[in-house]
mmCIF file of C-alpha atoms in Angstrom:
data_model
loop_
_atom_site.group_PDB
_atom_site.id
_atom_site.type_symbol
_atom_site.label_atom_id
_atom_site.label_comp_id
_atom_site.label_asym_id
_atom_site.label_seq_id
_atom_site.Cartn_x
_atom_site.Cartn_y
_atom_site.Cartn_z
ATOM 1 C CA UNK A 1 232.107 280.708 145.396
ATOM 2 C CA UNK A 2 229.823 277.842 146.299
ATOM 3 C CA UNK A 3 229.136 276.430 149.605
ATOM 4 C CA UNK A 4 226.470 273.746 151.273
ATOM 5 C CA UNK A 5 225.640 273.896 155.014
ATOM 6 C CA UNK A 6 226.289 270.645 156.735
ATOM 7 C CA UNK A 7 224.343 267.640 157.758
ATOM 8 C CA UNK A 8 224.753 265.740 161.236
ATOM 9 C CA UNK A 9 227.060 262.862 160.511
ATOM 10 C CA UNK A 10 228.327 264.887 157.031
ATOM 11 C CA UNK A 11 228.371 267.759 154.923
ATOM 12 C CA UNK A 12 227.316 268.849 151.489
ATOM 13 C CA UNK A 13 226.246 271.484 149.851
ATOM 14 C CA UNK A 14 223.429 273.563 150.547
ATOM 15 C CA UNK A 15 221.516 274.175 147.653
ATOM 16 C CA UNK A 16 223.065 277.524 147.308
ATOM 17 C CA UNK A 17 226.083 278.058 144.666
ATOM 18 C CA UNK A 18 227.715 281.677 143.845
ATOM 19 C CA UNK A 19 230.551 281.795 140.962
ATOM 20 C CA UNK A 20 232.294 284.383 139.346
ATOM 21 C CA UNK A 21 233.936 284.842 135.687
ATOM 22 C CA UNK A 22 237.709 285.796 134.869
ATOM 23 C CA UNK A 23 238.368 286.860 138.732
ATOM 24 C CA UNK A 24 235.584 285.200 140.474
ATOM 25 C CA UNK A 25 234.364 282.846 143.398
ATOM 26 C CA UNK A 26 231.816 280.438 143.415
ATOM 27 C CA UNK A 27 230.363 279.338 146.574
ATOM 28 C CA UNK A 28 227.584 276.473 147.108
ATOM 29 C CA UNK A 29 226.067 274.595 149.501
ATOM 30 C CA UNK A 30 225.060 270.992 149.466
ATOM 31 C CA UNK A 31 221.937 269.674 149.981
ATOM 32 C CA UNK A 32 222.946 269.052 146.673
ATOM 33 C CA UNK A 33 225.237 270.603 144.899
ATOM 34 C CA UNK A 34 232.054 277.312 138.122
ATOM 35 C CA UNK A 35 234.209 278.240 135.758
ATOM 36 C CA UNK A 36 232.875 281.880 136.116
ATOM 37 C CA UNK A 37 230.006 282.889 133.891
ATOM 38 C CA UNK A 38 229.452 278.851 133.317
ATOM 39 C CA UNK A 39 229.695 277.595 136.568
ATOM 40 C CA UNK A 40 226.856 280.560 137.334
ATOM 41 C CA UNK A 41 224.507 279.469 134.621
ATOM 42 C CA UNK A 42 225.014 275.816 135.073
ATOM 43 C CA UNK A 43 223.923 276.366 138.859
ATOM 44 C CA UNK A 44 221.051 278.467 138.061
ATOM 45 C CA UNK A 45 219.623 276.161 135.361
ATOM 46 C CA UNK A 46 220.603 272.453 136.707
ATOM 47 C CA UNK A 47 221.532 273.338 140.481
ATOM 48 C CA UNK A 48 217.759 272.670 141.611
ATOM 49 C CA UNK A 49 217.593 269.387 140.313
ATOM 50 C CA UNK A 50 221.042 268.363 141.267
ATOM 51 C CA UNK A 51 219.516 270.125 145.033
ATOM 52 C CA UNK A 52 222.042 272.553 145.039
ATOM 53 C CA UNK A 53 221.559 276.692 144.945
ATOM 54 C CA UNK A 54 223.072 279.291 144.115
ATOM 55 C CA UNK A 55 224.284 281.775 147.015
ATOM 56 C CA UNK A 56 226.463 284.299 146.088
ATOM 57 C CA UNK A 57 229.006 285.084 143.287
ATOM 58 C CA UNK A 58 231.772 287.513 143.875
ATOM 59 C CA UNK A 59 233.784 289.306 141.635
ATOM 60 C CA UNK A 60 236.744 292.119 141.891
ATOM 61 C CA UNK A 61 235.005 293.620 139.919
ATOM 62 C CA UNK A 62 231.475 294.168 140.955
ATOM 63 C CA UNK A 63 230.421 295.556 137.559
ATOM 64 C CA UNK A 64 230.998 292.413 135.634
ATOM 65 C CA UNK A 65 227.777 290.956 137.644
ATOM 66 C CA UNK A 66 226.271 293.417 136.279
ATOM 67 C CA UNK A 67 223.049 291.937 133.831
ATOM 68 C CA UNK A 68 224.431 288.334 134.545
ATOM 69 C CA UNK A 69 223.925 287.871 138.598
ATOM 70 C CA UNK A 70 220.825 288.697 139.960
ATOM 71 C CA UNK A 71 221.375 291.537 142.800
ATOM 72 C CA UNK A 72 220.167 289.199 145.293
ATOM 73 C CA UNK A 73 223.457 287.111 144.563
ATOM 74 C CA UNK A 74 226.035 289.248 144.429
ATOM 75 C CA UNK A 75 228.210 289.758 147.012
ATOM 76 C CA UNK A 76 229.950 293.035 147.419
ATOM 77 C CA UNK A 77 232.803 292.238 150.059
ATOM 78 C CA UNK A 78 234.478 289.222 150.155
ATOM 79 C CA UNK A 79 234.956 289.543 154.202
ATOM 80 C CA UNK A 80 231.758 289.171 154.575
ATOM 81 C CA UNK A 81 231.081 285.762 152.647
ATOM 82 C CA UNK A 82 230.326 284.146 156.165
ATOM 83 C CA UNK A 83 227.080 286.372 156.451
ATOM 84 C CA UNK A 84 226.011 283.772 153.644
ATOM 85 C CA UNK A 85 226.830 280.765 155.700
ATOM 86 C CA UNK A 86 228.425 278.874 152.899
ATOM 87 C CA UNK A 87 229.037 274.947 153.135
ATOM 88 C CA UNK A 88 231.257 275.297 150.072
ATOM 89 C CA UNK A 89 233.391 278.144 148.363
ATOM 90 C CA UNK A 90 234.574 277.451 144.798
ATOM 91 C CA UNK A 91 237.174 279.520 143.750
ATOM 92 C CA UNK A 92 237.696 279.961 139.248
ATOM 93 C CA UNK A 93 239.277 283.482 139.613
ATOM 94 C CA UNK A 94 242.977 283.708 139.834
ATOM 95 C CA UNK A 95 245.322 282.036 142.175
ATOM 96 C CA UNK A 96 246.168 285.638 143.860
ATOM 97 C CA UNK A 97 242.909 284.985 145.584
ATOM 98 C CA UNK A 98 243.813 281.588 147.630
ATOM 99 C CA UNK A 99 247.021 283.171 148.241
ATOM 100 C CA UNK A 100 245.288 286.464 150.251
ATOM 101 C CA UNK A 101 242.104 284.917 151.084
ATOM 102 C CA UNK A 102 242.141 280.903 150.901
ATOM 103 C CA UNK A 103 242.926 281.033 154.864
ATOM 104 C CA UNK A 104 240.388 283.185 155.791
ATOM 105 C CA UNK A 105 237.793 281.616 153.780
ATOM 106 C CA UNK A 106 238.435 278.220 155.570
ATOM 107 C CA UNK A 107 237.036 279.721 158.515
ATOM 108 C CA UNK A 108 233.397 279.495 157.124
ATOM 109 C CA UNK A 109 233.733 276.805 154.545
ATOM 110 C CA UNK A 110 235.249 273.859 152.607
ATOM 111 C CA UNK A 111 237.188 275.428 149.421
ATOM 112 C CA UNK A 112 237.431 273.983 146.299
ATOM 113 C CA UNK A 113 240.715 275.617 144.435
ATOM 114 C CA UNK A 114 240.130 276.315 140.581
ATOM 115 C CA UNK A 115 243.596 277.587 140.431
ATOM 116 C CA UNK A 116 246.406 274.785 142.054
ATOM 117 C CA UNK A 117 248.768 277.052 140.673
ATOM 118 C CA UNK A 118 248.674 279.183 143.862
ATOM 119 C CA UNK A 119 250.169 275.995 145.822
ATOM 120 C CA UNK A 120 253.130 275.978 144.267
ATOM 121 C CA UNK A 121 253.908 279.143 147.199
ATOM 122 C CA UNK A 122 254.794 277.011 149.922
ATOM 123 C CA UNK A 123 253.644 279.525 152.582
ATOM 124 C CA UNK A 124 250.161 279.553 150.927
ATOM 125 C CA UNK A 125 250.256 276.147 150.762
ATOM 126 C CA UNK A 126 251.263 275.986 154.555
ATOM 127 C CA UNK A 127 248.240 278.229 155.367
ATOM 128 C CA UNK A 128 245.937 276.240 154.004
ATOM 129 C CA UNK A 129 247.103 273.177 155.567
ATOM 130 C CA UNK A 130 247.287 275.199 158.944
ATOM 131 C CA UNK A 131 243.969 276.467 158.193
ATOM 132 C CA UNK A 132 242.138 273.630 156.970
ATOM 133 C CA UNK A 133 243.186 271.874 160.680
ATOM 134 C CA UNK A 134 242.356 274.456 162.772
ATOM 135 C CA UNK A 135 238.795 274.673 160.928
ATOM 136 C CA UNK A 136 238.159 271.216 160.330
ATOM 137 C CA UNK A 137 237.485 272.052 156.585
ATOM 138 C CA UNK A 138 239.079 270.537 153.538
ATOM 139 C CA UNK A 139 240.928 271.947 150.316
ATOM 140 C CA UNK A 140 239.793 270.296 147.145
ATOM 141 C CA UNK A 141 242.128 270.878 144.254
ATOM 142 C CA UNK A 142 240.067 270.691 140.539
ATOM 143 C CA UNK A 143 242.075 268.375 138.389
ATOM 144 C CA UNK A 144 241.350 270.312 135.657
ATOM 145 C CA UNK A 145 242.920 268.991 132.199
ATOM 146 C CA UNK A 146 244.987 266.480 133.984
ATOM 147 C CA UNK A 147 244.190 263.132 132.295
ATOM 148 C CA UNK A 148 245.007 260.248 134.433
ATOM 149 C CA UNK A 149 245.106 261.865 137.433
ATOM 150 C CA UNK A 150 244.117 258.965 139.704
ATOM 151 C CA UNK A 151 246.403 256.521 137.918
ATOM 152 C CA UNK A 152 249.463 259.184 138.747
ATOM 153 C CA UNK A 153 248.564 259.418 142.373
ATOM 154 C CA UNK A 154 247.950 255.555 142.960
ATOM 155 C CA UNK A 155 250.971 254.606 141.039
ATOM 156 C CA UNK A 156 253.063 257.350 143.512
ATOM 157 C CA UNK A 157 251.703 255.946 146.360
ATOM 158 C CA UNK A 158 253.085 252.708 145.478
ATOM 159 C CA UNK A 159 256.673 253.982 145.183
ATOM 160 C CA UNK A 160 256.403 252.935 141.120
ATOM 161 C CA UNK A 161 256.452 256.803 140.176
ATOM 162 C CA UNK A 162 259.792 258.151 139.525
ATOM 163 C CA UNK A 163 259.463 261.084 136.747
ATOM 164 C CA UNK A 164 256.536 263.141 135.794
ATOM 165 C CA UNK A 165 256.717 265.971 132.708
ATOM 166 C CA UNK A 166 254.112 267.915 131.972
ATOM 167 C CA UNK A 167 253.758 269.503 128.749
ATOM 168 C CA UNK A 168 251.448 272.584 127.360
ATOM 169 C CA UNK A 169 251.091 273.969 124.411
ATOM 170 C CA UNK A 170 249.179 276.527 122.300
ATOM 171 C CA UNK A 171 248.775 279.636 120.221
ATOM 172 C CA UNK A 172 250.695 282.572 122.095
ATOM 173 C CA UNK A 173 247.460 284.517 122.111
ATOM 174 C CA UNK A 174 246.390 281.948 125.062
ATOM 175 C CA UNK A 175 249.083 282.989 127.321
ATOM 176 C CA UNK A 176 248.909 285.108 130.401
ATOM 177 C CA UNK A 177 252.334 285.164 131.242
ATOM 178 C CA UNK A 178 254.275 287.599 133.765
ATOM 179 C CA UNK A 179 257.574 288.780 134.830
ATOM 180 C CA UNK A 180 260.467 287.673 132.246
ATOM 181 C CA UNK A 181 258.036 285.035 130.477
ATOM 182 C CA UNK A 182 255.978 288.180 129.528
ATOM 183 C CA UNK A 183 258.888 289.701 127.717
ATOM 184 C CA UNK A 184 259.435 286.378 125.759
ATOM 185 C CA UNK A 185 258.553 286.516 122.331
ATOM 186 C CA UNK A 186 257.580 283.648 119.900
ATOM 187 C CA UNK A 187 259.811 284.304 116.762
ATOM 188 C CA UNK A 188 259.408 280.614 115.484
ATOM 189 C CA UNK A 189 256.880 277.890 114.598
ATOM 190 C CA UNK A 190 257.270 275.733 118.003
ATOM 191 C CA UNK A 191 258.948 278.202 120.985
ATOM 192 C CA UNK A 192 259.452 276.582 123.985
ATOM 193 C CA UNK A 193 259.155 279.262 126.756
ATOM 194 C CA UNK A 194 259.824 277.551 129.764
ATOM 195 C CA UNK A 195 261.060 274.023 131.280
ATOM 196 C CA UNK A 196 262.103 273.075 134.224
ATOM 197 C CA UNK A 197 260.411 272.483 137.646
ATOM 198 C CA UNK A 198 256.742 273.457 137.989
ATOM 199 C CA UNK A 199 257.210 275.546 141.025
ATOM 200 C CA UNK A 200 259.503 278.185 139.201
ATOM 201 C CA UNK A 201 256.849 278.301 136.024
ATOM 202 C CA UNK A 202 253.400 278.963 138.391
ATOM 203 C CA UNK A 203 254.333 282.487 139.023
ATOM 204 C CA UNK A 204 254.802 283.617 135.914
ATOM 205 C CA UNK A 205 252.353 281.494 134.131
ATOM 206 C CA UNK A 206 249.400 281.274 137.137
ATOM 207 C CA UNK A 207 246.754 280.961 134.206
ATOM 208 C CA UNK A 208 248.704 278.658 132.102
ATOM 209 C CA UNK A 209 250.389 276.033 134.671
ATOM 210 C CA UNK A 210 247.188 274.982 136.639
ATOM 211 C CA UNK A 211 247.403 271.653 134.766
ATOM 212 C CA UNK A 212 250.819 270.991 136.030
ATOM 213 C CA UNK A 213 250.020 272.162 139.313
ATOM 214 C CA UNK A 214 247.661 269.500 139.633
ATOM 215 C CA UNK A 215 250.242 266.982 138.910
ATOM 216 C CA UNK A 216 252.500 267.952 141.118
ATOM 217 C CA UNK A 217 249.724 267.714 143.634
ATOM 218 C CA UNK A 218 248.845 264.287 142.674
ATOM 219 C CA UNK A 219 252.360 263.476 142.701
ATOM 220 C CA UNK A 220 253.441 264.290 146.216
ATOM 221 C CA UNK A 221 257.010 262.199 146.226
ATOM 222 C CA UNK A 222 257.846 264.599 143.470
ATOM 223 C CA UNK A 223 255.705 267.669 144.229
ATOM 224 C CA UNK A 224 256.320 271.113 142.426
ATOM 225 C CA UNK A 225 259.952 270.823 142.534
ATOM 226 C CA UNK A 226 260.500 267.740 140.595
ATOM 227 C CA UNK A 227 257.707 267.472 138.287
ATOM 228 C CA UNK A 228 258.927 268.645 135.290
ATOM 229 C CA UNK A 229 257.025 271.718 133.146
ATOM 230 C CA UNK A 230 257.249 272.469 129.934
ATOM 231 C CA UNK A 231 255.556 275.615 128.083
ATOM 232 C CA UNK A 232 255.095 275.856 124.585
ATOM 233 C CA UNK A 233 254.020 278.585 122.250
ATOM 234 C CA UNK A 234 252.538 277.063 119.201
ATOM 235 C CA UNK A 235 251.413 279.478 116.409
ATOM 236 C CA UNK A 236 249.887 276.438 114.622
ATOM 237 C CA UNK A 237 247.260 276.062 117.490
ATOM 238 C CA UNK A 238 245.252 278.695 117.298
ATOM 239 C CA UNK A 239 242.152 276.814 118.348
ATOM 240 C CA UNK A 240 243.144 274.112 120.374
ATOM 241 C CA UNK A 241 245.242 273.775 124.056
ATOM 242 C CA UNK A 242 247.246 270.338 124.120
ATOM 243 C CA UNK A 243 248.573 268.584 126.875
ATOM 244 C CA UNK A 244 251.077 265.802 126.954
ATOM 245 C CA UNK A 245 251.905 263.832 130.269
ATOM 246 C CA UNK A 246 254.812 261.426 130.393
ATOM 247 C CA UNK A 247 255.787 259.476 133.736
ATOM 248 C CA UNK A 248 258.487 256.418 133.734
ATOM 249 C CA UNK A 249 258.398 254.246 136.691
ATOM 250 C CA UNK A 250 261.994 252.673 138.113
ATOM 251 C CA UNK A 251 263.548 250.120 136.121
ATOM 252 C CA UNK A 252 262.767 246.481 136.109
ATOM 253 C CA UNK A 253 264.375 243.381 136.524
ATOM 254 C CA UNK A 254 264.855 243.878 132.687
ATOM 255 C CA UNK A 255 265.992 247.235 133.790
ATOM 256 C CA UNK A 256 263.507 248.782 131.185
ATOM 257 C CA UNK A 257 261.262 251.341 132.791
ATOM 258 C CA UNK A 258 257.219 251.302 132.703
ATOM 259 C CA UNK A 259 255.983 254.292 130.926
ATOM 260 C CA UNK A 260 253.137 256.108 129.722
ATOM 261 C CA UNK A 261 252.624 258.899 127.506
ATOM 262 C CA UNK A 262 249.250 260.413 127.102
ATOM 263 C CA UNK A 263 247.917 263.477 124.411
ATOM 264 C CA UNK A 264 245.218 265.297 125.238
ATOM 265 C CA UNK A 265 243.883 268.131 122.859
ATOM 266 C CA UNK A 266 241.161 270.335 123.987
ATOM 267 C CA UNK A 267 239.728 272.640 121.111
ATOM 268 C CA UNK A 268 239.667 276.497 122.414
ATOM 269 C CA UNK A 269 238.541 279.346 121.405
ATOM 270 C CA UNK A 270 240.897 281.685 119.656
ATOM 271 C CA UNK A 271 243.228 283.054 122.585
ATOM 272 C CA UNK A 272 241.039 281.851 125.388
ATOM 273 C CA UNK A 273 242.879 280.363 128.425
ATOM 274 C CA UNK A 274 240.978 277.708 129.255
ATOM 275 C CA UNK A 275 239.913 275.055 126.538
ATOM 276 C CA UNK A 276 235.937 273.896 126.077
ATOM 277 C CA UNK A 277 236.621 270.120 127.851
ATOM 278 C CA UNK A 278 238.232 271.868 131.068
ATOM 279 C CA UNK A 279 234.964 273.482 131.717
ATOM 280 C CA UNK A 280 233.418 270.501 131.895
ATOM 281 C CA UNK A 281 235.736 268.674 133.901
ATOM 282 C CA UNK A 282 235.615 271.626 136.582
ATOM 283 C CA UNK A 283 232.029 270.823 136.508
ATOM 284 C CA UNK A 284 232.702 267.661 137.415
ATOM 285 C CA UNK A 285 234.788 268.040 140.247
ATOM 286 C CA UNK A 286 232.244 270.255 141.589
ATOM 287 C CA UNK A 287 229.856 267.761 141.841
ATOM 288 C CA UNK A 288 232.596 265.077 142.626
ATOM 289 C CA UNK A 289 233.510 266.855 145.772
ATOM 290 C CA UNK A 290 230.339 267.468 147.017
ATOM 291 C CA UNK A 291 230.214 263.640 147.540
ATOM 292 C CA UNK A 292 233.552 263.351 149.304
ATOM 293 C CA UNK A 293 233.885 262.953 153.513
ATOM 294 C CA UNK A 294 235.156 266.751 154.522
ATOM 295 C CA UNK A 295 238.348 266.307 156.111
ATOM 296 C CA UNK A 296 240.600 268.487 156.598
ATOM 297 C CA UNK A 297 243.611 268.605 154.087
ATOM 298 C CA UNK A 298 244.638 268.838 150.274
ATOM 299 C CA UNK A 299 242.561 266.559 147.979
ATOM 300 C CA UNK A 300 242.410 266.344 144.221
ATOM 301 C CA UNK A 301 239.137 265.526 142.575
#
C-alpha cells in the first residue's frame, strides 16, 4: 500500500510507499511520491528522488516478504495500517481486498484501486462512495491497459458515447478464471469464453476483466451493465495480452455513426496475468495521482 501525509492547503504523498506482489498493498505517502514486487523495487530505488518512501508493504501472505521487504517494512496486520499514518494506500493484490477492506482503509488514507474489477459489486462500490464522504478521502481507479481512457470519458460526458466493447484476449494459461468460466475449456484456435455485460464477467474473471472495469468506470452513462465484455482464449498468444476497444457515438445527420476502434498488444510473459506495458502504466498512475486535488469520490487516472 502506499500513502503520503498531507500538506496544509493539499495532500501528497509522504515519502513513504509499501507494495505487495500477487496479493499485496502498496501504501505511500507524498512528499513525493506497485504492481507488487515492482511497485516495491521501483519505490525503493527511484522513490527518494521522486520524494516519496516507502512505508509498509503487506501481503496475505507474510512469507512472500520474506528476502524481498526489509523487516522494517512489512506490515503484519492489515488493521493496523493506520499505526503507519499513510497519506496513500495502493492496492495491486486482488479485488477481494477493496471488497473487505477498501472501507476501512479510507479511514486513514486516500486509496488507489489496482483492481476496478471489485466495483463492478455495487455494494462495494456503495461503500466506497459512502466511505470516501464520510472520510474526506478519494478512490483513484488505475486505468491500467485501457488506451484512450480520457477520450472515452470526455466523449461520455458530452452525451456522444453510445456503445463501448471491450475485448481481451490471450493464451488460456493467462487466465484466472472462477466459478463456471473455470470449468470452460479451450478446445479450438480462438474460444470466446464470455460476452456480455462487464458486471456479470468481473466475478469470475477478477484478474482478467480489470481493463474493462476501467471502462465501464470511465464510461459512467453506460457503467458495468452496458459496456460490453468480451473474453477470449487464444492459444496463438502465448506471449502477448491484446486488447481491442470499440465505441460508436449516435448517428449523424448522415445517420452514420462516429467510431473508433483501437488494438493494443502488450507482450507477456508466458501465462502471466498482467502484460510488461501495464506495469508501467500502473506506475504511472501512481505518480499521476499523487498530483491530483484529494476529493472525495471515484476517479480514474
Amino acid at each position: 500500500m502506499t500513502t503520503w501525509p498531507g500538506r496544509k492547503g493539499g495532500w501528497g504523498l509522504q515519502r513513504k510507499f509499501s507494495t505487495s506482489a500477487e496479493r499485496e498493498e502498496v501504501e505511500c505517502r507524498k512528499e513525493g511520491a506497485g504492481h507488487g514486487q515492482s511497485l516495491v523495487s521501483h519505490l525503493l530505488t527511484q522513490g527518494p528522488e521522486l520524494g516519496l518512501e516507502l512505508v509498509f508493504v503487506w501481503n496475505r501472505d507474510p512469507g512472500r516478504m520474506a528476502g524481498s521487504v526489509p523487516p522494517s517494512l512489512q506490515l503484519q496486520n492489515l488493521a493496523a495500517l493506520g499505526e503507519r499514518h499513510p497519506d496513500l494506500v495502493v492496492e495491486v493484490a486482488h479485488p477481494q481486498i477493496i471488497q473487505e477492506s477498501g472501507a476501512q482503509i479510507l479511514r486513514h488514507a486516500n486509496l488507489l484501486v489496482g483492481s476496478p474489477s471489485a466495483l463492478a459489486d455495487q455494494a462495494t462500490e456503495q461503500r466506497l462512495l459512502e466511505a470516501s464522504h464520510r472520510w474526506d478521502h478519494a478512490v483513484f481507479v488505475a486505468r491500467g491497459a485501457l488506451w484512450g481512457s480520457e477520450d472515452i470519458t470526455r466523449l461520455d460526458a458530452a452525451g456522444g458515447l453510445q456503445s463501448l466493447r471491450v475485448t481481451m484476449a490471450t493464451h488460456p494459461n493467462g487466465f484466472r478464471l472462477e466459478g463456471p468460466l473455470a470449468a470452460v475449456r479451450s478446445t479450438e484456435h480462438r474460444t470466446v469464453l464470455y460476452e456480455g455485460p462487464v458486471r456479470g464477467l468481473c466475478p469470475f474473471a477478477p484478474r482478467n476483466s480489470n481493463t474493462m472495469a476501467a471502462a465501464a468506470l470511465a464510461a459512467p452513462s453506460l457503467g458495468f451493465d452496458r459496456v460490453v465484455g468480451v473474453l477470449v482464449a487464444d492459444l496463438s498468444l502465448a506471449d502477448m495480452h491484446v486488447v481491442d476497444v470499440e465505441l460508436t457515438g449516435p448517428p449523424g445527420p448522415t445517420g452514420r455513426c462516429f467510431a473508433v476502434h483501437t488494438h493494443r498488444e502488450n507482450p507477456a510473459e508466458p501465462g502471466a496475468v498482467t502484460g510488461s506495458a501495464t506495469v508501467t502504466a500502473f506506475w504511472r498512475s501512481l505518480l499521476g495521482c499523487c498530483q491530483l486535488p484529494s476529493r472525495p469520490g471515484i476517479h480514474l487516472c
